[in-house]
Coordinates of N, CA and C in Angstrom, one line a residue:
X1 N -8.2 5.3 -31.9 CA -8.2 4.7 -30.5 C -7.1 5.4 -29.8
X2 N -7.5 5.9 -28.5 CA -6.5 6.5 -27.7 C -5.4 5.5 -27.3
X3 N -4.2 5.9 -27.2 CA -3.1 5.0 -26.9 C -3.3 4.4 -25.5
X4 N -3.9 5.1 -24.5 CA -4.0 4.6 -23.1 C -5.2 3.7 -22.9
X5 N -5.9 3.4 -23.9 CA -7.1 2.5 -23.8 C -6.7 1.1 -23.4
X6 N -7.4 0.5 -22.5 CA -7.1 -0.8 -22.0 C -7.7 -1.8 -23.0
X7 N -6.9 -2.4 -23.8 CA -7.3 -3.4 -24.9 C -7.9 -4.7 -24.3
X8 N -7.6 -5.0 -23.1 CA -8.1 -6.3 -22.5 C -9.5 -6.1 -21.9
X9 N -9.9 -4.9 -21.8 CA -11.3 -4.7 -21.3 C -11.5 -4.6 -19.9
X10 N -10.4 -4.6 -19.1 CA -10.4 -4.5 -17.7 C -10.5 -3.1 -17.3
X11 N -10.6 -2.8 -15.9 CA -10.8 -1.5 -15.5 C -9.5 -0.7 -15.7
X12 N -9.6 0.6 -15.8 CA -8.4 1.3 -16.0 C -7.5 1.4 -14.7
X13 N -6.2 1.7 -14.8 CA -5.4 1.8 -13.7 C -6.0 2.9 -12.7
X14 N -5.8 2.7 -11.4 CA -6.2 3.7 -10.5 C -4.9 4.5 -10.1
X15 N -5.0 5.8 -10.1 CA -3.9 6.6 -9.7 C -4.4 7.5 -8.5
X16 N -3.8 7.3 -7.4 CA -4.2 8.1 -6.2 C -3.7 9.5 -6.4
X17 N -4.4 10.5 -5.9 CA -3.9 11.8 -6.0 C -2.7 12.0 -5.1
X18 N -1.8 12.9 -5.6 CA -0.5 13.1 -4.9 C -0.8 13.9 -3.6
X19 N -0.1 13.4 -2.6 CA -0.2 14.0 -1.2 C 1.3 14.1 -0.8
X20 N 2.0 15.2 -1.3 CA 3.5 15.2 -1.1 C 3.9 15.5 0.3
X21 N 3.1 16.1 1.1 CA 3.6 16.5 2.5 C 4.1 15.3 3.4
X22 N 3.4 14.2 3.5 CA 3.9 13.1 4.2 C 5.2 12.5 3.7
X23 N 5.3 12.4 2.3 CA 6.4 11.8 1.7 C 7.6 12.8 1.9
X24 N 7.4 14.1 1.9 CA 8.5 15.0 2.1 C 9.0 15.0 3.5
X25 N 8.0 14.9 4.4 CA 8.4 14.8 5.9 C 9.2 13.6 6.1
X26 N 8.8 12.5 5.6 CA 9.5 11.2 5.8 C 10.9 11.3 5.2
X27 N 11.0 11.9 4.0 CA 12.3 12.0 3.4 C 13.2 13.0 4.2
X28 N 12.6 13.9 4.8 CA 13.4 14.9 5.6 C 13.8 14.3 7.0
X29 N 13.4 13.1 7.3 CA 13.8 12.5 8.6 C 12.8 12.6 9.7
X30 N 11.6 13.1 9.4 CA 10.6 13.2 10.5 C 10.2 11.8 10.9
X31 N 10.0 11.6 12.2 CA 9.6 10.4 12.7 C 8.3 9.9 12.0
X32 N 8.2 8.7 11.6 CA 7.0 8.2 11.0 C 5.8 8.3 11.9
X33 N 5.9 8.2 13.2 CA 4.8 8.3 14.1 C 4.3 9.8 14.1
X34 N 5.2 10.7 14.0 CA 4.8 12.1 13.9 C 4.1 12.4 12.6
X35 N 4.6 11.7 11.5 CA 3.9 12.0 10.2 C 2.5 11.3 10.2
X36 N 2.4 10.1 10.8 CA 1.1 9.5 10.9 C 0.1 10.2 11.7
X37 N 0.6 10.9 12.8 CA -0.2 11.7 13.7 C -0.7 12.9 13.0
X38 N 0.1 13.5 12.2 CA -0.3 14.7 11.4 C -1.1 14.4 10.2
X39 N -0.8 13.2 9.5 CA -1.5 12.8 8.3 C -2.0 11.4 8.5
X40 N -3.0 11.2 9.3 CA -3.5 9.8 9.7 C -4.0 9.0 8.5
X41 N -4.3 9.7 7.4 CA -4.9 9.0 6.2 C -3.7 8.6 5.2
X42 N -2.5 8.9 5.6 CA -1.3 8.5 4.7 C -1.0 7.1 4.9
X43 N -1.2 6.3 3.9 CA -0.8 4.9 3.9 C 0.7 4.8 4.0
X44 N 1.4 5.8 3.4 CA 2.8 5.8 3.4 C 3.4 5.9 4.8
X45 N 2.9 6.7 5.6 CA 3.3 6.8 7.0 C 3.1 5.5 7.8
X46 N 2.0 4.9 7.6 CA 1.7 3.6 8.2 C 2.6 2.5 7.8
X47 N 2.9 2.5 6.4 CA 3.7 1.5 5.9 C 5.1 1.7 6.5
X48 N 5.6 2.9 6.6 CA 6.9 3.1 7.2 C 7.0 2.7 8.6
X49 N 5.9 3.0 9.4 CA 5.8 2.4 10.7 C 5.9 0.9 10.8
X50 N 5.2 0.3 9.8 CA 5.1 -1.2 9.8 C 6.5 -1.7 9.4
X51 N 7.2 -1.1 8.5 CA 8.5 -1.5 8.1 C 9.5 -1.4 9.3
X52 N 9.4 -0.3 10.0 CA 10.3 0.0 11.1 C 10.1 -1.0 12.2
X53 N 8.8 -1.3 12.5 CA 8.5 -2.3 13.6 C 8.9 -3.6 13.2
X54 N 8.7 -4.0 12.0 CA 9.1 -5.3 11.5 C 10.7 -5.5 11.6
X55 N 11.4 -4.5 11.1 CA 12.8 -4.5 11.2 C 13.3 -4.6 12.7
X56 N 12.5 -4.0 13.6 CA 12.9 -4.1 15.0 C 12.4 -5.4 15.7
X57 N 11.8 -6.3 15.0 CA 11.4 -7.6 15.6 C 10.0 -7.5 16.2
X58 N 9.3 -6.4 16.0 CA 8.0 -6.2 16.7 C 6.9 -6.5 15.6
X59 N 6.8 -7.8 15.3 CA 5.9 -8.3 14.2 C 4.5 -8.0 14.4
X60 N 3.9 -8.2 15.6 CA 2.5 -7.9 15.8 C 2.2 -6.4 15.7
X61 N 3.1 -5.6 16.1 CA 3.0 -4.1 16.0 C 3.1 -3.7 14.5
X62 N 4.0 -4.4 13.7 CA 4.1 -4.2 12.3 C 2.7 -4.6 11.6
X63 N 2.1 -5.7 12.0 CA 0.9 -6.1 11.5 C -0.2 -5.1 11.7
X64 N -0.2 -4.5 12.9 CA -1.3 -3.5 13.2 C -1.0 -2.3 12.3
X65 N 0.1 -1.8 12.3 CA 0.4 -0.6 11.4 C 0.1 -0.9 10.0
X66 N 0.5 -2.0 9.5 CA 0.3 -2.4 8.1 C -1.2 -2.5 7.8
X67 N -2.0 -3.0 8.7 CA -3.4 -3.1 8.5 C -4.0 -1.7 8.5
X68 N -3.6 -0.8 9.3 CA -4.1 0.5 9.3 C -3.8 1.2 8.0
X69 N -2.5 1.1 7.4 CA -2.2 1.7 6.2 C -3.0 1.0 5.0
X70 N -3.2 -0.3 5.1 CA -3.9 -1.0 4.1 C -5.4 -0.5 4.0
X71 N -6.0 -0.3 5.1 CA -7.4 0.2 5.2 C -7.5 1.7 4.7
X72 N -6.5 2.5 5.2 CA -6.5 3.9 4.7 C -6.4 3.9 3.2
X73 N -5.5 3.0 2.7 CA -5.3 3.0 1.3 C -6.6 2.5 0.5
X74 N -7.3 1.5 1.0 CA -8.5 1.1 0.4 C -9.5 2.3 0.3
X75 N -9.6 3.0 1.4 CA -10.5 4.2 1.4 C -10.1 5.2 0.3
X76 N -8.8 5.4 0.2 CA -8.3 6.4 -0.8 C -8.6 5.8 -2.2
X77 N -8.3 4.6 -2.4 CA -8.6 4.0 -3.7 C -10.1 4.1 -4.1
X78 N -10.9 3.8 -3.2 CA -12.4 3.9 -3.5 C -12.7 5.4 -3.9
X79 N -12.2 6.3 -3.1 CA -12.4 7.7 -3.4 C -11.9 8.1 -4.8
X80 N -10.9 7.4 -5.2 CA -10.3 7.7 -6.6 C -11.0 6.9 -7.7
X81 N -12.1 6.2 -7.3 CA -12.9 5.5 -8.4 C -12.6 4.0 -8.6
X82 N -11.7 3.4 -7.7 CA -11.4 2.0 -7.8 C -12.7 1.2 -7.4
X83 N -13.0 0.2 -8.1 CA -14.2 -0.6 -7.9 C -13.9 -1.9 -7.2
X84 N -12.7 -2.1 -6.6 CA -12.4 -3.4 -5.9 C -11.5 -4.3 -6.7
X85 N -11.1 -3.9 -7.9 CA -10.2 -4.7 -8.6 C -9.5 -3.8 -9.7
X86 N -8.5 -4.2 -10.3 CA -7.8 -3.5 -11.4 C -6.5 -3.0 -11.0
X87 N -5.7 -2.5 -11.9 CA -4.3 -2.1 -11.7 C -4.2 -0.9 -10.7
X88 N -3.2 -1.0 -9.9 CA -2.8 0.1 -9.0 C -1.3 0.2 -9.2
X89 N -0.9 0.9 -10.2 CA 0.5 0.9 -10.7 C 1.5 1.4 -9.6
X90 N 2.5 0.7 -9.3 CA 3.6 1.0 -8.5 C 4.4 2.2 -9.1
X91 N 4.4 2.3 -10.4 CA 5.1 3.4 -11.1 C 4.5 4.8 -10.7
X92 N 3.3 4.8 -10.3 CA 2.7 6.1 -9.9 C 3.0 6.3 -8.4
X93 N 3.9 7.1 -8.1 CA 4.4 7.2 -6.7 C 3.4 7.3 -5.6
X94 N 2.3 8.1 -5.8 CA 1.3 8.2 -4.7 C 0.6 6.9 -4.4
X95 N 0.7 5.9 -5.3 CA 0.2 4.5 -5.0 C 1.0 3.7 -4.1
X96 N 2.3 4.1 -3.9 CA 3.3 3.3 -3.3 C 3.0 3.1 -1.8
X97 N 2.4 4.0 -1.1 CA 2.1 3.9 0.3 C 1.1 2.7 0.5
X98 N 0.0 2.7 -0.3 CA -0.9 1.6 -0.2 C -0.2 0.3 -0.5
X99 N 0.5 0.2 -1.6 CA 1.2 -1.0 -2.0 C 2.2 -1.5 -1.0
X100 N 3.0 -0.6 -0.4 CA 3.9 -1.0 0.6 C 3.2 -1.5 1.9
X101 N 2.0 -0.9 2.3 CA 1.3 -1.3 3.4 C 0.7 -2.7 3.1
X102 N 0.3 -2.9 1.9 CA -0.3 -4.3 1.5 C 0.8 -5.3 1.6
X103 N 2.0 -5.0 1.1 CA 3.1 -5.9 1.2 C 3.5 -6.2 2.7
X104 N 3.6 -5.1 3.5 CA 3.9 -5.2 4.9 C 2.9 -6.1 5.6
X105 N 1.7 -6.0 5.3 CA 0.6 -6.8 5.9 C 0.8 -8.3 5.6
X106 N 1.1 -8.6 4.3 CA 1.5 -9.9 3.9 C 2.6 -10.5 4.6
X107 N 3.7 -9.7 4.7 CA 4.9 -10.1 5.4 C 4.6 -10.4 6.9
X108 N 3.9 -9.5 7.5 CA 3.6 -9.7 9.0 C 2.7 -10.9 9.2
X109 N 1.7 -11.1 8.3 CA 0.8 -12.2 8.5 C 1.6 -13.5 8.3
X110 N 2.4 -13.6 7.3 CA 3.3 -14.8 7.2 C 4.1 -15.1 8.4
X111 N 4.7 -14.0 9.0 CA 5.5 -14.2 10.2 C 4.8 -14.7 11.4
X112 N 3.5 -14.4 11.5 CA 2.7 -14.9 12.7 C 1.9 -16.2 12.3
X113 N 2.2 -16.7 11.1 CA 1.6 -18.0 10.8 C 0.1 -17.9 10.2
X114 N -0.2 -16.7 9.8 CA -1.6 -16.5 9.2 C -1.4 -16.7 7.7
X115 N -1.3 -17.9 7.2 CA -1.0 -18.2 5.8 C -2.0 -17.8 4.9
X116 N -3.2 -18.0 5.2 CA -4.4 -17.5 4.3 C -4.3 -16.0 4.0
X117 N -4.1 -15.2 5.1 CA -4.0 -13.8 4.9 C -2.8 -13.5 4.1
X118 N -1.6 -14.1 4.3 CA -0.5 -13.9 3.5 C -0.7 -14.1 2.1
X119 N -1.4 -15.2 1.7 CA -1.6 -15.6 0.4 C -2.6 -14.6 -0.2
X120 N -3.6 -14.2 0.5 CA -4.6 -13.3 0.0 C -3.9 -12.0 -0.3
X121 N -3.1 -11.4 0.6 CA -2.5 -10.2 0.4 C -1.5 -10.2 -0.8
X122 N -0.7 -11.3 -0.9 CA 0.2 -11.4 -1.9 C -0.5 -11.5 -3.3
X123 N -1.6 -12.2 -3.4 CA -2.3 -12.3 -4.6 C -2.9 -10.9 -5.0
X124 N -3.4 -10.2 -4.0 CA -3.9 -8.8 -4.2 C -2.8 -7.9 -4.7
X125 N -1.6 -8.0 -4.0 CA -0.5 -7.2 -4.4 C 0.0 -7.5 -5.9
X126 N 0.1 -8.7 -6.3 CA 0.5 -9.1 -7.6 C -0.6 -8.7 -8.6
X127 N -1.8 -8.9 -8.3 CA -2.9 -8.5 -9.2 C -3.0 -7.0 -9.3
X128 N -2.7 -6.3 -8.3 CA -2.7 -4.8 -8.4 C -1.4 -4.2 -9.1
X129 N -0.3 -4.8 -8.8 CA 0.9 -4.3 -9.4 C 2.0 -5.3 -9.4
X130 N 2.2 -6.1 -10.5 CA 3.3 -7.0 -10.6 C 4.7 -6.3 -10.3
X131 N 4.8 -5.1 -10.7 CA 6.0 -4.4 -10.4 C 6.2 -4.2 -8.8
X132 N 5.2 -3.9 -8.1 CA 5.3 -3.8 -6.7 C 5.6 -5.1 -6.0
X133 N 4.9 -6.1 -6.5 CA 5.2 -7.5 -5.9 C 6.7 -7.9 -6.2
X134 N 7.2 -7.6 -7.3 CA 8.6 -7.9 -7.6 C 9.6 -7.0 -6.8
X135 N 9.3 -5.7 -6.7 CA 10.1 -4.8 -6.1 C 10.1 -4.9 -4.6
X136 N 9.0 -5.2 -4.0 CA 8.9 -5.2 -2.6 C 9.3 -6.5 -1.9
X137 N 9.2 -7.6 -2.7 CA 9.4 -8.9 -2.1 C 10.8 -9.3 -2.2

């Protein structure tokens, strides 16, 4: 039996393909809005915009950025074979943009009193990656 086989019978982990350019641009100090404009499918760029807006007290703006990153991430996950559930490991760096956007969406939802959305997103985050839930929260 291969060592990577899932013994619990659930779906295999989804690993998004690497897209290093947005990550490298952000690391080099490029404005997240410029990265999102150049790479609009990058969940990482939208997650960074959401984090920056939240830190600046612009919660509704953070919510909008996070929702965009979340939906871009769902699109990428589906293209990678994800069927709507199963692990999305935080340990795989290309997955982090989606997971960060999902966390940012939960955080902003809670801040505007949207408790059901907060709970749904936090459950989704924990189900996708307990490491992400622990690291980002």
